XYZ file of C-alpha atoms in Angstrom:
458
model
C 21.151 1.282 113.616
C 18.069 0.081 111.352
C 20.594 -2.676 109.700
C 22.306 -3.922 113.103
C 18.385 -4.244 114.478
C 17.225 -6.207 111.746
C 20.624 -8.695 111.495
C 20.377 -9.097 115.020
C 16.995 -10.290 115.206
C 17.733 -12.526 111.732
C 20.282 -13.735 114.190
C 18.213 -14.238 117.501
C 15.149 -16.061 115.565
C 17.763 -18.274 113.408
C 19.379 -19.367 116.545
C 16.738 -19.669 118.717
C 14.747 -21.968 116.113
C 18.084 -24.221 115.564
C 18.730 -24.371 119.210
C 15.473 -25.587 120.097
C 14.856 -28.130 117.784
C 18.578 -29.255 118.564
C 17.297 -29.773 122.261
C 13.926 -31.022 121.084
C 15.653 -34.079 119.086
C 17.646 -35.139 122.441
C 13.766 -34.396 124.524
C 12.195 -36.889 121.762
C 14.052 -39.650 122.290
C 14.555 -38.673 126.020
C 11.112 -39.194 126.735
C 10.925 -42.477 123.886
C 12.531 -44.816 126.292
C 11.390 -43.263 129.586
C 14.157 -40.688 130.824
C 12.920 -37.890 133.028
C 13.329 -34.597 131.259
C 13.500 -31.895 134.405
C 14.559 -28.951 132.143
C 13.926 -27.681 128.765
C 15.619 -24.051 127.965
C 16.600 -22.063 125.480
C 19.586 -20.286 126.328
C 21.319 -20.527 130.137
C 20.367 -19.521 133.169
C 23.300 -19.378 135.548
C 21.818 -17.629 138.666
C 18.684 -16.829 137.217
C 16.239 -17.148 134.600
C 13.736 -14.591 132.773
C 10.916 -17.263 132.436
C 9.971 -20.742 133.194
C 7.002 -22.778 133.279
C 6.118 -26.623 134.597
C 2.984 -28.128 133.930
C 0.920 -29.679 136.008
C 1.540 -33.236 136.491
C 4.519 -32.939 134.438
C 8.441 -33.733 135.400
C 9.946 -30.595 132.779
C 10.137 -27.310 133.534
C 10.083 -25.315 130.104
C 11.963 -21.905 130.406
C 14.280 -19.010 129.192
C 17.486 -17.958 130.231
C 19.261 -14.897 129.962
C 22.055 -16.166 128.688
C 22.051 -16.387 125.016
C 25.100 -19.558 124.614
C 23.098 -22.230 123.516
C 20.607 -24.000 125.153
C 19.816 -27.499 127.021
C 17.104 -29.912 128.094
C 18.666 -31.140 131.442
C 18.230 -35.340 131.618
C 18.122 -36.837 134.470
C 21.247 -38.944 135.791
C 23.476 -37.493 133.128
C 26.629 -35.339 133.232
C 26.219 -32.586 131.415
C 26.732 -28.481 131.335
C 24.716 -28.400 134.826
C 27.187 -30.231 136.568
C 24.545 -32.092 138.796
C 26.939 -33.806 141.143
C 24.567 -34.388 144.032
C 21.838 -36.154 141.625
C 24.742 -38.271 140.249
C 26.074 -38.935 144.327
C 22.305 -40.914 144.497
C 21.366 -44.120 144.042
C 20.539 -45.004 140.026
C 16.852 -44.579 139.153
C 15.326 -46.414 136.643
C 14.033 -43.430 134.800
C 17.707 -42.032 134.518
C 19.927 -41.875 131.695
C 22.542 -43.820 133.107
C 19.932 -46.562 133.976
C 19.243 -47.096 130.565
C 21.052 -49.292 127.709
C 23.948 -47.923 125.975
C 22.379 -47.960 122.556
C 19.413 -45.856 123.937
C 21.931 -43.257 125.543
C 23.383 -43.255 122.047
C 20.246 -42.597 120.381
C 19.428 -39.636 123.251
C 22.730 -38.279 122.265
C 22.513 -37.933 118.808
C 19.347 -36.559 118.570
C 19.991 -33.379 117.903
C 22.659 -33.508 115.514
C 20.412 -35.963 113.639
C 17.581 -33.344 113.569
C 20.169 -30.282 112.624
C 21.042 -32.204 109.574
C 17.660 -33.376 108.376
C 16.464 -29.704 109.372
C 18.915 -28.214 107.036
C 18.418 -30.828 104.100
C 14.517 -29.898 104.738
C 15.107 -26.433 104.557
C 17.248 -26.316 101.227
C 14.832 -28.629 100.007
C 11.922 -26.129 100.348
C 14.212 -22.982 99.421
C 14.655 -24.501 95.947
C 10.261 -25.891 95.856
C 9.709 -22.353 96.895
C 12.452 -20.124 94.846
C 13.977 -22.507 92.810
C 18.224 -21.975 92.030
C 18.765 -18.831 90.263
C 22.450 -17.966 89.637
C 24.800 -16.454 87.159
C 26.736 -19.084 85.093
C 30.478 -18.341 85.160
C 30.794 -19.038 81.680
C 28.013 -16.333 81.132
C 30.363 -13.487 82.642
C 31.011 -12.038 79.397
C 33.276 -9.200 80.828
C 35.298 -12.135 83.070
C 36.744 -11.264 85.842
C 39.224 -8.613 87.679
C 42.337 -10.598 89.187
C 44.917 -9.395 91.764
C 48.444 -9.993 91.243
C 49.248 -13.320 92.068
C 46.615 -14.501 89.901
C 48.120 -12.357 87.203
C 51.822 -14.297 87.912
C 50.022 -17.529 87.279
C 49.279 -16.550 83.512
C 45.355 -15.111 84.402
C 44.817 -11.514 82.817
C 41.665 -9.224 83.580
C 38.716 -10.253 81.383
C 39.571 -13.696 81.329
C 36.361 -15.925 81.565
C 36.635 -18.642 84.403
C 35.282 -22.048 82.792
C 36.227 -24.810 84.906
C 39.281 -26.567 85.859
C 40.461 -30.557 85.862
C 37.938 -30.961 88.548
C 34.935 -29.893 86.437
C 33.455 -27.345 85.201
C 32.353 -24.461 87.551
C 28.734 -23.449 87.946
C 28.837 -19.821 89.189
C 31.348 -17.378 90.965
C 30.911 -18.887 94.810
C 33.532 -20.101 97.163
C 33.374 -23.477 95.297
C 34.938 -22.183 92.367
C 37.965 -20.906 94.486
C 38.092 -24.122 96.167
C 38.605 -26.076 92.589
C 41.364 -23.372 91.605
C 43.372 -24.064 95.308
C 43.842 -27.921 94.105
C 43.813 -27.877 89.956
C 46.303 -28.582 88.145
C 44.931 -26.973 84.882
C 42.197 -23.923 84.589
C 40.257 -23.531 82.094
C 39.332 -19.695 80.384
C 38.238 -18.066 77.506
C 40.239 -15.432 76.705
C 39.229 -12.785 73.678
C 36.603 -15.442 72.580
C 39.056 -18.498 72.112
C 39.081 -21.613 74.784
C 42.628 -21.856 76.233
C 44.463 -23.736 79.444
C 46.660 -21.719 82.232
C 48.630 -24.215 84.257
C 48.406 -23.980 87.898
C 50.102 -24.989 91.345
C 47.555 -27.346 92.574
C 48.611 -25.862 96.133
C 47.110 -22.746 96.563
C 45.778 -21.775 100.018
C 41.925 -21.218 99.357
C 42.249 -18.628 102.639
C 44.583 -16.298 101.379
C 42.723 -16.447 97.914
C 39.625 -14.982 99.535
C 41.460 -12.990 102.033
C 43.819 -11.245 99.758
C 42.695 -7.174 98.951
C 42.484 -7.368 95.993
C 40.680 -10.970 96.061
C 42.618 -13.530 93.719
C 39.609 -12.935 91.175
C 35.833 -10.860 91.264
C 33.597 -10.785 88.210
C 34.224 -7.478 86.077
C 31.809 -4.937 87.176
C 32.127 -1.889 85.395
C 32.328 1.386 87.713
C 29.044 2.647 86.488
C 26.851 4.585 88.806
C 23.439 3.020 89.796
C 21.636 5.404 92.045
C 23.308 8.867 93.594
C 22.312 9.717 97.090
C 21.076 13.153 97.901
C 22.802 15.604 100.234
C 26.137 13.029 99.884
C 29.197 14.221 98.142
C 28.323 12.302 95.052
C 25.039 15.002 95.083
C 26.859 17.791 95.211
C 29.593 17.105 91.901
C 25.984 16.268 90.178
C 26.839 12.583 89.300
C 24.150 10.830 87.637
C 22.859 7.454 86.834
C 25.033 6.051 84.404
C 28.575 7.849 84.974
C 31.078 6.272 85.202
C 34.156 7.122 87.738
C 37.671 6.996 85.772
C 39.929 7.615 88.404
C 40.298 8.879 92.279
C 43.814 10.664 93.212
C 45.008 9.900 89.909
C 44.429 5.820 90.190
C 43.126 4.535 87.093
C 39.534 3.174 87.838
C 38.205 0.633 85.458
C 35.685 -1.332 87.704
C 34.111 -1.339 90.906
C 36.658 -3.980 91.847
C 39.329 -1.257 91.650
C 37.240 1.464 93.629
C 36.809 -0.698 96.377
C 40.791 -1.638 96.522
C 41.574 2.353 96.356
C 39.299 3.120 98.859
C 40.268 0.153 101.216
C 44.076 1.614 101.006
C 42.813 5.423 101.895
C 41.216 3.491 104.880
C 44.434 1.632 105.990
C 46.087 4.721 105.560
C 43.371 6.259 107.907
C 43.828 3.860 110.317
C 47.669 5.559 111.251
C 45.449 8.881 111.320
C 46.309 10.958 114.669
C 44.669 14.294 113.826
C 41.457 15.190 112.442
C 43.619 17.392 110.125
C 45.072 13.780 109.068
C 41.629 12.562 108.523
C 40.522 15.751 106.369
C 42.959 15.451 104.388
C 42.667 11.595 103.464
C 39.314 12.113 102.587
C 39.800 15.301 100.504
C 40.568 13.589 97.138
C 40.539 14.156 93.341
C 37.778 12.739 91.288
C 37.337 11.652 87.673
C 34.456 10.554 85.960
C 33.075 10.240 82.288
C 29.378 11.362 82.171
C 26.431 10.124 79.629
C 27.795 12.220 76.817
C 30.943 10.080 76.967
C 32.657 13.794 78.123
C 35.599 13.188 80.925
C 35.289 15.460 83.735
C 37.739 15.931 86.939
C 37.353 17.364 90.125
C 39.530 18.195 93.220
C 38.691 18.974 96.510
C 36.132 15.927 97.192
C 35.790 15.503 100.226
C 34.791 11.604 101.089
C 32.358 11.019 104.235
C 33.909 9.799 107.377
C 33.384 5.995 106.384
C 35.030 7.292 102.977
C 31.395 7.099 100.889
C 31.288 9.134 97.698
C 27.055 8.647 97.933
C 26.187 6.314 94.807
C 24.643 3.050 94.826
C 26.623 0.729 92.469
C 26.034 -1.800 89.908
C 25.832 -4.969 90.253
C 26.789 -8.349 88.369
C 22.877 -8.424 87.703
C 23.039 -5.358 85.566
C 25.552 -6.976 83.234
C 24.540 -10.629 83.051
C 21.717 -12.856 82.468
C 21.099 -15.019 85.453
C 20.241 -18.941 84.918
C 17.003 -19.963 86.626
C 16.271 -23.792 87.509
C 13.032 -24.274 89.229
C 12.233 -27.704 91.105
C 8.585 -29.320 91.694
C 7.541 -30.299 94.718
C 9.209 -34.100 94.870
C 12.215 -32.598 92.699
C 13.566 -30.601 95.657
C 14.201 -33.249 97.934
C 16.937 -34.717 96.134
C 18.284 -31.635 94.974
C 18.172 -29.923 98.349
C 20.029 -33.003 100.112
C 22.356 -32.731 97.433
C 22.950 -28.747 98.103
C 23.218 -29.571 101.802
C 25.768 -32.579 101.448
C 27.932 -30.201 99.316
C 27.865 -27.501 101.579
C 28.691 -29.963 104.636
C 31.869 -31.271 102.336
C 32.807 -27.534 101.193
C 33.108 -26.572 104.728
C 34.743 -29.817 106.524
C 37.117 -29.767 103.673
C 37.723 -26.074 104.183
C 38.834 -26.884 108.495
C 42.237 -27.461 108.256
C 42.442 -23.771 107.823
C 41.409 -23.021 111.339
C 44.740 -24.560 112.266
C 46.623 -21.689 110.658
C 47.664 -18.382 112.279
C 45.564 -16.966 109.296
C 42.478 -19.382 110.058
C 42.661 -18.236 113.748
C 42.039 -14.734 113.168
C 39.450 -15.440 111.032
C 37.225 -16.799 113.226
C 34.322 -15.296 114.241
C 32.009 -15.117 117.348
C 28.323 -13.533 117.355
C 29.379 -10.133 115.119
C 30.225 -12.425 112.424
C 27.434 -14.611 111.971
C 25.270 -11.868 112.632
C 26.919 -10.079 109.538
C 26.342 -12.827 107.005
C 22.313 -11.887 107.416
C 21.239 -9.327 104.842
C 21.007 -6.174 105.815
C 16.667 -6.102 104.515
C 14.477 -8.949 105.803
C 14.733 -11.254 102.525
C 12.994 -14.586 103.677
C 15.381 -16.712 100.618
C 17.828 -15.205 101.904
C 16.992 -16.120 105.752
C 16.189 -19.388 105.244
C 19.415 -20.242 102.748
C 21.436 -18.784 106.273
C 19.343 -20.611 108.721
C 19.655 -23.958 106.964
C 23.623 -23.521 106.769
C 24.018 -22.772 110.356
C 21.953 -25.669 111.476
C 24.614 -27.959 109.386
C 27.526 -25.948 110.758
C 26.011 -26.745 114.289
C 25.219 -30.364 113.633
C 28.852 -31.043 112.460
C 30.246 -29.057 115.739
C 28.265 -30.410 117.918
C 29.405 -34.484 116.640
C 33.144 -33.109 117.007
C 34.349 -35.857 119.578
C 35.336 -32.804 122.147
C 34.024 -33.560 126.161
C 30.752 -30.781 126.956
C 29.389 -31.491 122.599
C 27.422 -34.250 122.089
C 29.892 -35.902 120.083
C 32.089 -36.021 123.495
C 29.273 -38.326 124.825
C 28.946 -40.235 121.933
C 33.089 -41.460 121.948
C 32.269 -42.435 125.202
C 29.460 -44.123 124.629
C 30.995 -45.442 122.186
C 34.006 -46.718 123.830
C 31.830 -48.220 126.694
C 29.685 -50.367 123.212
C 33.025 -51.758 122.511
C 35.029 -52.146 125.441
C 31.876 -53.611 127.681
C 33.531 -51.176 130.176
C 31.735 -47.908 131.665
C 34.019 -44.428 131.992
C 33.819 -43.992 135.342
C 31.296 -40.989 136.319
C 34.271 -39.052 137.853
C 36.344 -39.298 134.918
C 33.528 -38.060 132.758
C 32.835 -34.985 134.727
C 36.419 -33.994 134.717
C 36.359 -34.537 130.682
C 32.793 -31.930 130.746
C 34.964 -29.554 132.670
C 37.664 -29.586 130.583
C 35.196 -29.831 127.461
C 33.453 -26.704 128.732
C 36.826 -24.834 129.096
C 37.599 -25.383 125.850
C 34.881 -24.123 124.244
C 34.295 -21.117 126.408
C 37.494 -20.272 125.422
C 37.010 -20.720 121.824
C 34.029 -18.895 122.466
C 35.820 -15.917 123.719
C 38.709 -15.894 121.210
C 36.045 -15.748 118.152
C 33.663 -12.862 119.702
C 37.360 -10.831 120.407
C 38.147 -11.737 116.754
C 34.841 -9.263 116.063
C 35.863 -7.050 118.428
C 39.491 -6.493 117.300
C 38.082 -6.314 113.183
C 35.216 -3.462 114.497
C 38.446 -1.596 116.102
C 40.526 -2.060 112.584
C 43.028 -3.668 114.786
C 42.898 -7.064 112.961
């Protein structure tokens, strides 16, 4: 319960800071060339609202809603989410949007995609002033890495150290590094201390790479034990920091890799589970294990929590190799951090034609999912490196040209720029209703997407 609290509220403040300054960049330039403002909220308030405030003298009322899908600053004489079709049935006022010039509307519309994206280029900027990059260089993966089986077809065998490809050489074991191997022709390795070449497909679909269980390739992390938890099943055999497990139900283990592919197949298998007799006897397993003394033991009869945990904290990569740090003064980590952001923008527009697959469908995700990529301890780097990616992920959505996003309003503004001619404001609330449809049902599909993965349905 401790770790859904603090993801959630990672969550809430993320959003609510991203979502207000998104609305803030439209109120700036709203209130630049003279356009009432009449609401400024973060999240919706359909029916009701849980706070609002107007001050004196002033045309905005500031509030909260209770709806937590976004948020909106509500301009006058525009068609937007609210749907205001008696204010649009009046005559035009001068301090309306629709009063003013096309390039102005533009500018209003924009506005918060432009601050999303300079907030996130900020942001990266400051992580790498503040923290610097710190990272483990593939090359520097001396025990290489663990591949599944269709790596293995290609010519890849376990140990092999990743180098690069024909795109370039790869800086660390991220989602980057898959993305090179999807579209090389050639990958580079070392392979029992000698350089050597594995051709490839140049096809490869980067979301069944990281989908696949076992993942196309993990670093090598031996199966060493790190901490053991007491009153847990790994308390009771008496394993101890620095054993090693060997083997569970007679599987070979040589890594942590292959634990966590054993256990994830006991789990499908408890998935078709009908009795609690079923259940028992998934989790009642045999246990090997080589202690300090380098002396094998084995052990039936362990029986696995419910959530199949033995009780140990594992190692990790940073136990086994030397990470590379690069720190950045003050005026060094503005071009740096642009240059992070602009590479995680490309990485995932490139990565969108995905979402078109049955595959890409089902792995979208709606509120569980983002909440999920926070870490489960308040880690500020860590906080900041997720806040500053959502905030380009929402200035990219929100341009798509799709009626109800900003970037709906900007084709049309567009269109009118070029044309000379105005969409008629019937025709553009019919586009926001449609808009709105899709996306609340986008919304929907994503958030059931959690829903069905909590149930182990999906």
């Amino acid at each position: 319960m401790e770790i859904f609290l603090i993801k959630a509220l990672q969550l809430v403040l993320a959003l609510s800071l991203l979502i207000l300054l998104h609305e803030g960049g439209h109120f700036f330039f709203a209130k630049l060339f003279g356009v009432r403002v009449e609401k400024f909220y973060l999240f919706f308030d359909p029916w009701f609202h849980l706070f609002e405030f107007k001050p004196k003298n002033s045309d905005t009322a500031y509030g909260i809603g209770w709806l937590p899908l976004g948020g909106y600053c509500k301009i006058a004489g525009m068609i937007d989410e609210s749907f205001d079709k008696e204010q649009m049935a009046q005559p035009e006022q001068p301090w309306e949007f629709r009063a003013k010039p096309a390039w102005q509307r533009l500018l209003i519309m924009i506005g918060g995609v432009l601050v999303n994206f300079l907030l996130a280029l900020f942001i990266y900027s400051m992580v790498l002033f503040t923290w610097g990059d710190s990272y483990i260089a593939a090359k520097d993966i001396a025990m290489g890495m663990k591949f599944n089986d269709d790596a293995k077809a290609l010519g890849f065998q376990d140990h092999d150290i990743l180098i690069g490809t024909d795109k370039g050489e790869f800086k660390t074991f991220d989602v980057d590094m898959f993305r090179d191997l999807a579209v090389a022709q050639r990958a580079d390795i070392i392979r029992n201390g000698k350089k050597m070449s594995i051709e490839m497909p140049g096809d490869l679909s980067l979301l069944g790479m990281l989908k696949a269980s076992p993942q196309f390739a993990r670093p090598f992390i031996p199966a060493e034990i790190d901490t053991v938890i007491p009153g847990t099943p790994a308390a009771k055999l008496g394993l101890k920091k620095g054993y090693h497990i060997t083997a569970i139900n007679g599987n070979p283990i040589d890594s942590w890799n292959e634990w966590t592919y054993q256990v994830g197949v006991l789990n499908d298998m408890m998935t078709a589970a009908t009795t609690a007799q079923d259940s028992l006897r998934l989790r009642t397993v045999s246990l090997s294990y080589l202690t300090d003394s380098s002396d094998t033991v084995s052990v039936d009869g362990v029986i696995l929590s419910p959530e199949l945990q033995i009780g140990v904290g594992q190692t990790s990569m940073i136990n086994y190799y030397k990470p590379t740090q690069v720190d950045y003064g003050f005026f060094e980590s503005f071009p740096a951090g642009i240059g992070y952001g602009v590479e995680v923008l490309s990485g995932y527009v490139g990565d969108l034609k995905y979402l078109f697959s049955a595959d890409g469908a089902k792995s979208l995700g709606g509120f569980g999912a983002i909440g999920n990529l926070f870490p489960p301890v308040w880690d500020w780097h860590l906080f900041w490196l997720m806040t500053a990616f959502l905030s380009i992920i929402l200035a990219f959505m929100n341009i798509l040209p799709i009626p109800a996003l900003d970037g709906g309003h900007v084709l049309f503004l567009l269109y009118e720029m070029i044309t000379g001619r105005k969409p008629s404001e019937n025709f553009l609330l019919k586009a926001e209703y449609v808009g709105f449809g899709l996306l609340i049902l986008l919304m929907v599909v994503a958030n059931l997407n959690d829903i069905l993965r909590w149930l182990h349905i999906m």
